[in-house]
PDB file of C-alpha atoms in Angstrom:
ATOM      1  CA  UNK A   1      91.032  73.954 111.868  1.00  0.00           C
ATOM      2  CA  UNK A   2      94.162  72.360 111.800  1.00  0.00           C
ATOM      3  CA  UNK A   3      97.931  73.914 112.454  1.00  0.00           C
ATOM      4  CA  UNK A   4      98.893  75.331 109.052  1.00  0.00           C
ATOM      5  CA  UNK A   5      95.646  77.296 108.356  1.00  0.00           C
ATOM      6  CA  UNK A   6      95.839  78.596 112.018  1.00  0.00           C
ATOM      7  CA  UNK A   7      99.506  79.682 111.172  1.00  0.00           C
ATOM      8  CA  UNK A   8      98.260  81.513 108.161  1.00  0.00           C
ATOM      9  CA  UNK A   9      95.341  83.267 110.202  1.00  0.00           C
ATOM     10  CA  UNK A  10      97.814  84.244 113.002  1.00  0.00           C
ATOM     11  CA  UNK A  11     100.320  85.658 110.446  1.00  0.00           C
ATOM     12  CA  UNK A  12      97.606  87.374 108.646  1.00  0.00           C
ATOM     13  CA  UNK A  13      96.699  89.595 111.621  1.00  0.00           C
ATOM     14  CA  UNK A  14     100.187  90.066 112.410  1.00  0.00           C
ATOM     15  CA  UNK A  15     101.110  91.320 108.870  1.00  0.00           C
ATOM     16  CA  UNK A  16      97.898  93.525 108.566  1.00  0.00           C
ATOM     17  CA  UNK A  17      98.712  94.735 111.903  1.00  0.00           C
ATOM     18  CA  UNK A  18     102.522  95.220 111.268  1.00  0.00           C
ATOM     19  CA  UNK A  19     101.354  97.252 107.591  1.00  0.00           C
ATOM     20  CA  UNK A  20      99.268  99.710 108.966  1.00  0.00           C
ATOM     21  CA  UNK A  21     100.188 100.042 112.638  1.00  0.00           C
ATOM     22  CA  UNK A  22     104.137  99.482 112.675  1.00  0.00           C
ATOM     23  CA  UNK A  23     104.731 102.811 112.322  1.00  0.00           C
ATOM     24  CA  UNK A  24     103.772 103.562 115.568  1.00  0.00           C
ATOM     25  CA  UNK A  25     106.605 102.048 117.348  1.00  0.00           C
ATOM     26  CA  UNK A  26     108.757 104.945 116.450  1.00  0.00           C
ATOM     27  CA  UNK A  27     105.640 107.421 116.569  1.00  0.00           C
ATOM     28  CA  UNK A  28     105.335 107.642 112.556  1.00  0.00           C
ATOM     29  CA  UNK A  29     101.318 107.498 112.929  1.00  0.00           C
ATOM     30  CA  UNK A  30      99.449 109.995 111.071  1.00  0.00           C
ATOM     31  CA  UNK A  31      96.781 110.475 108.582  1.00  0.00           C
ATOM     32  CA  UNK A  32      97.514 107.965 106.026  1.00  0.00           C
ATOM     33  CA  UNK A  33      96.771 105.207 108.606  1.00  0.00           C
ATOM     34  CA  UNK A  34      92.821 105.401 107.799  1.00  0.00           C
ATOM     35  CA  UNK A  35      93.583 104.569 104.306  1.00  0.00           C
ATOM     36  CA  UNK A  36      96.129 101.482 105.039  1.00  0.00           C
ATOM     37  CA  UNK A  37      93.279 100.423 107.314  1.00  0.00           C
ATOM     38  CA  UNK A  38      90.728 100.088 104.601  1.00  0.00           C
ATOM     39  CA  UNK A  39      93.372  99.981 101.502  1.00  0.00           C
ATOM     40  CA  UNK A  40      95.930  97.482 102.549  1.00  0.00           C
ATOM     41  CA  UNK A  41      95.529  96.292 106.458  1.00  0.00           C
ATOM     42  CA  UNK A  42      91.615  94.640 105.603  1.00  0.00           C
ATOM     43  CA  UNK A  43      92.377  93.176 101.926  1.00  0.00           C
ATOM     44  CA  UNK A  44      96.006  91.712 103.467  1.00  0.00           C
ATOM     45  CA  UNK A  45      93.848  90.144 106.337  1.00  0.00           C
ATOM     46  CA  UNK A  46      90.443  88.793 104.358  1.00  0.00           C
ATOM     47  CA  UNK A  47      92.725  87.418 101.510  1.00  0.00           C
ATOM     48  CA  UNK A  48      94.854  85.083 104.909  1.00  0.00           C
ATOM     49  CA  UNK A  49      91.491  84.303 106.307  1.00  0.00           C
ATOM     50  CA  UNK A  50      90.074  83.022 102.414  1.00  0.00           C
ATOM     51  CA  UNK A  51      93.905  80.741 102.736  1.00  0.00           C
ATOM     52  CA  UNK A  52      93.063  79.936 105.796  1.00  0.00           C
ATOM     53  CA  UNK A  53      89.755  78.637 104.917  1.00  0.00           C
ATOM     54  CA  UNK A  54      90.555  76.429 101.953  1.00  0.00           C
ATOM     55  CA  UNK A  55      93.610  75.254 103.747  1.00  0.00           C
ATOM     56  CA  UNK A  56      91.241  73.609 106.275  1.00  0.00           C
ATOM     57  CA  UNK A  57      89.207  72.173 103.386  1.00  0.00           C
ATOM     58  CA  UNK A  58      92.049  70.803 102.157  1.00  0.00           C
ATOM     59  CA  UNK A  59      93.245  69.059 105.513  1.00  0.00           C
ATOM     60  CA  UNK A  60      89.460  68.050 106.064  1.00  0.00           C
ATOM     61  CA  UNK A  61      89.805  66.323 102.375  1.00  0.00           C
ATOM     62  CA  UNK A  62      92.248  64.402 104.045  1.00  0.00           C
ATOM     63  CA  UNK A  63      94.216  66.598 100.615  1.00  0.00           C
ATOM     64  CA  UNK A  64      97.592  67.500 101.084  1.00  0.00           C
ATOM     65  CA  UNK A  65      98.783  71.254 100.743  1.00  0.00           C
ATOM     66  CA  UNK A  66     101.584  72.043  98.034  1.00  0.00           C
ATOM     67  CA  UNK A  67     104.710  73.639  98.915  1.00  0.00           C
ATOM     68  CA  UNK A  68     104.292  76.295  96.325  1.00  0.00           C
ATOM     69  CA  UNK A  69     100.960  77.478  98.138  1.00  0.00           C
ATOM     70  CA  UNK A  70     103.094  77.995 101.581  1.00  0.00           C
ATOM     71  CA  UNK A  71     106.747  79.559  99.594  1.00  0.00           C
ATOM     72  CA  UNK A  72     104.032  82.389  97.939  1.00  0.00           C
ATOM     73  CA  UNK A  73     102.423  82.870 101.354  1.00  0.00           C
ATOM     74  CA  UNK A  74     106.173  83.386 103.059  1.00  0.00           C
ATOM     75  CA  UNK A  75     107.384  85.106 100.157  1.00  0.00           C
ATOM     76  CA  UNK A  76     104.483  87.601 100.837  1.00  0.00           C
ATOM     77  CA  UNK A  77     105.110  87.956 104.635  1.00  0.00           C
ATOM     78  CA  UNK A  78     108.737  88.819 103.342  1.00  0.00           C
ATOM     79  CA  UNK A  79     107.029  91.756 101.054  1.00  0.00           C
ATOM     80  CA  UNK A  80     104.823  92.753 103.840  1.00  0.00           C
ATOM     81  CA  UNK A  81     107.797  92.999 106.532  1.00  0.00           C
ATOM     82  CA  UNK A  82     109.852  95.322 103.828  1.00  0.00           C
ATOM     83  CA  UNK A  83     106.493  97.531 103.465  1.00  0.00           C
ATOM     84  CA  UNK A  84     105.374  97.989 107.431  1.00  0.00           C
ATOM     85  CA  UNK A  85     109.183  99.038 107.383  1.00  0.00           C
ATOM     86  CA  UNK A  86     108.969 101.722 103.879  1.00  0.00           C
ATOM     87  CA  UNK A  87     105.577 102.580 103.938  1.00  0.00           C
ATOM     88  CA  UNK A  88     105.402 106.215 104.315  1.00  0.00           C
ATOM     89  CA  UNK A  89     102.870 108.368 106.335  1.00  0.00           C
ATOM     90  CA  UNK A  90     101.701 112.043 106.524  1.00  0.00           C
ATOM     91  CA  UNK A  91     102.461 113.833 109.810  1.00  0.00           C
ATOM     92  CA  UNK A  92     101.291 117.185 111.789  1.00  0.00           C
ATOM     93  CA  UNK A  93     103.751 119.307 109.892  1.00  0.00           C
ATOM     94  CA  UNK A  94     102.965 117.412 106.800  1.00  0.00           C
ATOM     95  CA  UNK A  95     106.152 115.602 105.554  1.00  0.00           C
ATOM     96  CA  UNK A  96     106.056 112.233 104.878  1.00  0.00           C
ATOM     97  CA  UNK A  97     108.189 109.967 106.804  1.00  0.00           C
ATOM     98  CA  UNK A  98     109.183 106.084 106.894  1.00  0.00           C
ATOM     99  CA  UNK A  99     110.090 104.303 109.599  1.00  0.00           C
ATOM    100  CA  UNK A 100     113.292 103.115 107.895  1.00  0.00           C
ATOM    101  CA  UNK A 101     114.231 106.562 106.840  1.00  0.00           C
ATOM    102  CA  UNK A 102     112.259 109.334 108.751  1.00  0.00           C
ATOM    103  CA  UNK A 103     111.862 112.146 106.547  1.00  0.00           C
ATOM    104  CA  UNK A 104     115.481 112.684 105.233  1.00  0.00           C
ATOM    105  CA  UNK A 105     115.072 113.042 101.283  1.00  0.00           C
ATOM    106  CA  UNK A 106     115.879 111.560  99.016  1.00  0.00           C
ATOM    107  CA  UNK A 107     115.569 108.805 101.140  1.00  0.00           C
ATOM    108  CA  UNK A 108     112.395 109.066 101.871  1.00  0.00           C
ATOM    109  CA  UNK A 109     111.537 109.195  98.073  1.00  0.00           C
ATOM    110  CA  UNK A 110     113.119 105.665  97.653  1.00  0.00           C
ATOM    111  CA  UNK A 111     111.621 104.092 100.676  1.00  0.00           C
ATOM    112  CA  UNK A 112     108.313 105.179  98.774  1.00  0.00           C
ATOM    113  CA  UNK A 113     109.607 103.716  95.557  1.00  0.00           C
ATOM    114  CA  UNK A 114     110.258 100.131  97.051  1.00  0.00           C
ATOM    115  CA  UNK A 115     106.852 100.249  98.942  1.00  0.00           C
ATOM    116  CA  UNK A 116     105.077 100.387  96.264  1.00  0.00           C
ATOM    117  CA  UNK A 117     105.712  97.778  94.969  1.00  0.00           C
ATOM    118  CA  UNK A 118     106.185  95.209  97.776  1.00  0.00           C
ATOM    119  CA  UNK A 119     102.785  96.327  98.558  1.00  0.00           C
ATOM    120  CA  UNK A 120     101.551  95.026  95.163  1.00  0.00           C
ATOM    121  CA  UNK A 121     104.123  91.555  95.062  1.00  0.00           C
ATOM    122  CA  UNK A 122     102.690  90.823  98.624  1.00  0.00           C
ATOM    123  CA  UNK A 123      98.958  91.834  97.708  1.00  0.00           C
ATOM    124  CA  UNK A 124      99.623  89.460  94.154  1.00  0.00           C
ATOM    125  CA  UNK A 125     101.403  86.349  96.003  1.00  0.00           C
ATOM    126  CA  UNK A 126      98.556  86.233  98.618  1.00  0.00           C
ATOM    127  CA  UNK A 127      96.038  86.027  95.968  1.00  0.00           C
ATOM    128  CA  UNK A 128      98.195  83.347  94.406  1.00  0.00           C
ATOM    129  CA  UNK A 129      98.211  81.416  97.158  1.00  0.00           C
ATOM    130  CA  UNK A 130      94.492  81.621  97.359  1.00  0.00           C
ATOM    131  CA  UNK A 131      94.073  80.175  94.066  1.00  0.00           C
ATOM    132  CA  UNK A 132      96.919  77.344  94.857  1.00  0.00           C
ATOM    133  CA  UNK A 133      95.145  76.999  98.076  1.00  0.00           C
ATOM    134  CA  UNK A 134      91.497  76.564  96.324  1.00  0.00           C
ATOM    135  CA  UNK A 135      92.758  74.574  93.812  1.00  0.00           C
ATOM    136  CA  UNK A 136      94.614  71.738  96.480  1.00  0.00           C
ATOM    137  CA  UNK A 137      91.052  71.250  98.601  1.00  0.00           C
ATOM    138  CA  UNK A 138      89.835  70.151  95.329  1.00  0.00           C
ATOM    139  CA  UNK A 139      91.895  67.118  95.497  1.00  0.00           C
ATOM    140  CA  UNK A 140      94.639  66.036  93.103  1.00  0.00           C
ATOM    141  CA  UNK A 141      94.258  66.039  89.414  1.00  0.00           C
ATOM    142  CA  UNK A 142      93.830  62.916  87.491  1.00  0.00           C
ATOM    143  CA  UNK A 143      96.419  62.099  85.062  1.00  0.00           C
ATOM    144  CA  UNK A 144      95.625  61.956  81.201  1.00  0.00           C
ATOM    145  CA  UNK A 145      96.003  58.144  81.582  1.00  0.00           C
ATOM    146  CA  UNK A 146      93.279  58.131  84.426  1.00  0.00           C
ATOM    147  CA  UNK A 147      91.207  60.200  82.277  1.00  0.00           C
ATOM    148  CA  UNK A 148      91.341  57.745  79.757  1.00  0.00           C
ATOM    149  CA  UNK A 149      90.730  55.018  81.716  1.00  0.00           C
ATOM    150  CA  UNK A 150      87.803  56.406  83.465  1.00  0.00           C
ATOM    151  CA  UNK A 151      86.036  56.317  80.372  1.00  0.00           C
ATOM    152  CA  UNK A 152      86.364  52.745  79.263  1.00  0.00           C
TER     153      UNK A 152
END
């Protein structure tokens, strides 16, 4: 395994970690973290371990990585930071609160709004990256003019 895929292993467990857990440093833990475990936290942390994976193909190819396949994997540890930061979750007394915000409304209703959907950017880019990732371990694409010559 070279450097780059053990980056995006290392940052995989940290954003899984930092979705479902980061609450905690201010105590915001409650019963919504079960779900993000199994709804966000595992899917955020197979989907850096299937990068991972082909990114080591792709080094053992002696293939080079695009740039694209790394900006969509930092553009999704940029979504992931803003939703271990918005994400809201159920307490004891049953109000929701963010670790951004607490439980002050209507902030807390915008935090949710935002969440949303840097949970679903940072769920898409990863998988985008997987397929960018897949598709450099397969090697460069001939040209149409290699194509062509290939069959003469």
């Amino acid at each position: 395994m070279n450097r780059k895929s053990l980056l995006v292993l290392v940052m995989g467990v940290l954003a899984s970690t930092w979705v479902v857990f980061g609450r905690g440093i201010v105590g915001n833990l409650g019963s919504l973290t079960l779900i993000y475990v199994f709804l966000l936290g595992l899917p955020i942390l197979v989907l850096h371990i299937l990068v991972a994976r082909a990114m080591a193909r792709t080094a053992a190819a002696e293939h080079s990585t695009r740039p694209w396949t790394f900006i969509a994997l930092v553009l999704a540890w940029v979504c992931f930071t803003m939703l271990g930061l918005l994400i809201p979750d159920r307490l004891d007394d049953g109000s929701l609160q963010t670790m951004l915000t607490g439980n002050t409304d209507p902030w807390t209703g915008f935090a949710i709004g935002i969440a949303n959907p840097m949970g679903i950017i940072g769920i898409a880019l990863c998988v985008a990256s997987l397929i960018m990732a897949i598709a450099d371990s397969r090697g460069p694409r001939l040209t149409e003019d290699e194509l062509l010559d290939s069959q003469n």
